[in-house]
XYZ file of C-alpha atoms in Angstrom:
174
model
C -39.755 -9.324 -19.671
C -38.092 -6.956 -22.377
C -38.728 -3.358 -19.909
C -36.671 -5.486 -17.326
C -34.910 -7.601 -19.132
C -33.155 -3.057 -20.803
C -33.653 -2.172 -16.908
C -30.944 -4.501 -16.174
C -28.908 -3.985 -18.713
C -28.299 -0.068 -17.800
C -28.183 -1.069 -14.206
C -25.575 -3.261 -14.816
C -23.667 -0.602 -17.650
C -23.838 2.120 -15.458
C -22.839 0.214 -12.729
C -20.156 -1.456 -14.831
C -19.026 2.840 -15.587
C -18.901 3.694 -12.431
C -16.764 1.555 -10.792
C -14.076 2.404 -14.373
C -14.938 6.127 -13.272
C -13.801 5.376 -9.897
C -10.396 3.015 -10.906
C -8.959 6.347 -13.055
C -10.415 8.061 -9.889
C -7.462 6.699 -7.698
C -4.439 5.648 -9.322
C -3.746 3.022 -7.574
C -0.978 2.011 -8.756
C -0.429 2.469 -12.283
C 2.767 3.711 -12.930
C 3.111 6.038 -16.075
C 5.514 4.109 -19.228
C 7.094 6.929 -19.479
C 8.365 9.266 -16.828
C 6.649 12.640 -17.602
C 8.046 14.935 -14.499
C 11.856 16.461 -13.968
C 14.533 13.575 -14.474
C 16.042 15.305 -11.482
C 14.183 16.927 -7.947
C 14.582 20.186 -8.522
C 15.896 23.036 -6.405
C 13.397 25.301 -5.483
C 13.416 27.482 -2.525
C 9.983 27.787 -0.141
C 8.589 28.989 2.970
C 7.855 25.877 5.569
C 5.811 25.558 8.390
C 6.926 27.732 11.105
C 8.107 30.361 7.759
C 11.724 29.171 7.242
C 13.127 29.673 3.989
C 13.845 26.312 2.797
C 15.774 24.376 -0.219
C 14.415 21.807 -1.642
C 18.286 19.829 -2.125
C 18.334 21.014 0.923
C 16.244 19.047 2.798
C 15.686 16.221 0.946
C 19.744 15.586 1.661
C 21.201 12.816 0.173
C 17.967 10.271 1.330
C 14.914 8.593 -0.488
C 13.006 11.149 -1.146
C 8.477 11.897 -1.441
C 7.852 14.407 -2.675
C 3.913 14.907 -2.921
C 1.954 17.369 -4.129
C -1.557 18.049 -2.573
C -4.098 20.099 -1.677
C -5.632 19.757 1.965
C -9.838 20.041 0.374
C -9.189 16.910 -2.538
C -9.939 14.284 -0.621
C -7.517 11.390 -2.323
C -5.061 13.718 -1.195
C -6.935 13.168 2.815
C -6.999 9.469 2.210
C -3.077 9.584 0.312
C -1.849 11.785 3.747
C -3.999 9.851 6.417
C -2.390 6.428 5.143
C 1.137 7.902 4.806
C 0.433 9.629 8.639
C -0.463 6.838 9.948
C 2.230 4.736 9.446
C 4.766 7.490 9.077
C 7.152 5.396 11.402
C 7.703 2.553 8.270
C 9.166 6.144 5.771
C 11.768 6.856 9.022
C 14.859 6.325 6.824
C 13.335 8.408 3.604
C 12.114 12.518 3.660
C 9.015 13.613 2.531
C 8.406 16.416 1.279
C 4.685 17.930 1.120
C 4.341 21.223 -1.286
C 0.438 22.930 -1.374
C -0.193 26.055 -3.048
C -2.539 26.845 -0.067
C -2.502 29.389 2.270
C -0.903 29.084 5.229
C -3.710 28.760 8.129
C -5.123 26.429 5.275
C -1.497 23.685 5.396
C -1.812 24.123 9.061
C -5.428 22.820 9.856
C -4.279 19.955 7.919
C -0.321 19.572 8.765
C -1.859 19.509 12.730
C -4.636 16.928 12.308
C -1.783 15.375 10.345
C -0.152 14.560 13.304
C 3.114 14.403 11.714
C 4.200 18.052 11.958
C 6.849 17.060 14.662
C 8.770 13.891 12.359
C 12.154 14.890 11.644
C 11.869 13.226 8.864
C 8.464 15.004 7.549
C 8.767 18.967 5.868
C 5.828 21.096 4.736
C 6.774 24.025 2.379
C 4.677 25.639 0.765
C 4.888 27.100 -3.122
C 2.467 30.662 -2.950
C 4.522 32.186 -6.235
C 3.413 27.913 -8.296
C 6.703 28.255 -8.730
C 6.724 24.266 -8.367
C 3.861 23.636 -9.151
C 4.641 25.429 -12.278
C 7.559 23.508 -12.955
C 5.899 19.418 -12.786
C 2.759 21.393 -14.896
C 0.832 19.455 -12.083
C -2.648 19.072 -12.814
C -4.164 16.866 -9.926
C -3.828 15.669 -7.037
C -1.961 13.865 -5.005
C 0.849 14.206 -7.694
C 3.723 12.019 -5.845
C 7.419 11.609 -6.525
C 9.928 9.215 -6.010
C 13.207 10.897 -5.519
C 16.232 8.176 -5.481
C 19.393 9.500 -2.470
C 21.616 11.473 -6.075
C 18.066 13.281 -6.861
C 17.175 11.296 -9.482
C 13.461 10.815 -10.437
C 12.702 7.163 -9.370
C 8.946 6.316 -9.990
C 5.669 9.426 -10.888
C 1.647 8.666 -10.047
C -0.822 10.386 -9.995
C -3.490 9.713 -7.646
C -3.938 7.015 -4.591
C -0.847 5.371 -4.220
C 0.007 1.892 -1.920
C 2.035 2.836 1.062
C 3.408 -0.518 0.423
C 4.480 0.893 -3.055
C 6.019 3.834 -2.523
C 7.722 2.019 0.150
C 9.572 -0.253 -2.335
C 9.873 2.490 -4.876
C 12.098 4.101 -2.036
C 13.772 1.571 -1.288
C 14.514 1.062 -5.057
C 16.337 4.553 -4.474
C 19.136 4.314 -1.731
């Protein structure tokens, strides 16, 4: 009887630890108590998917902007960007800047799979020299930053974040 109780207790503890680990990885909607990202959207010039030099400030213009640093091999990034691409029409009033350090060929394959490459408000930029990653001190992906129309930081997230929350923060930044 004691052995059975011990086994049940171990299973419950292991299940609870696994669940807590899962919650810490998905970063559902937990917002940092203090914002650590740059308070203003930096103006780096990076190459876009076609090899053209592109200014982040020019792309952002005066619209609220969702800036995401991602890696296409990251399952959390695949899920987050997949969710955004499924609801891309809800983002039509905002700019999306999706940035990675990956080789261009890998970025192109991933972007083609998302089906949002030709959207005028979606911009894929290559951080080949890791300037943006260093500036933001990116430690985990996806790293998500919401900037208002004046390029001021509204919110930042790490991990999968609910689309409704992103849209709410973008809307508040008009």
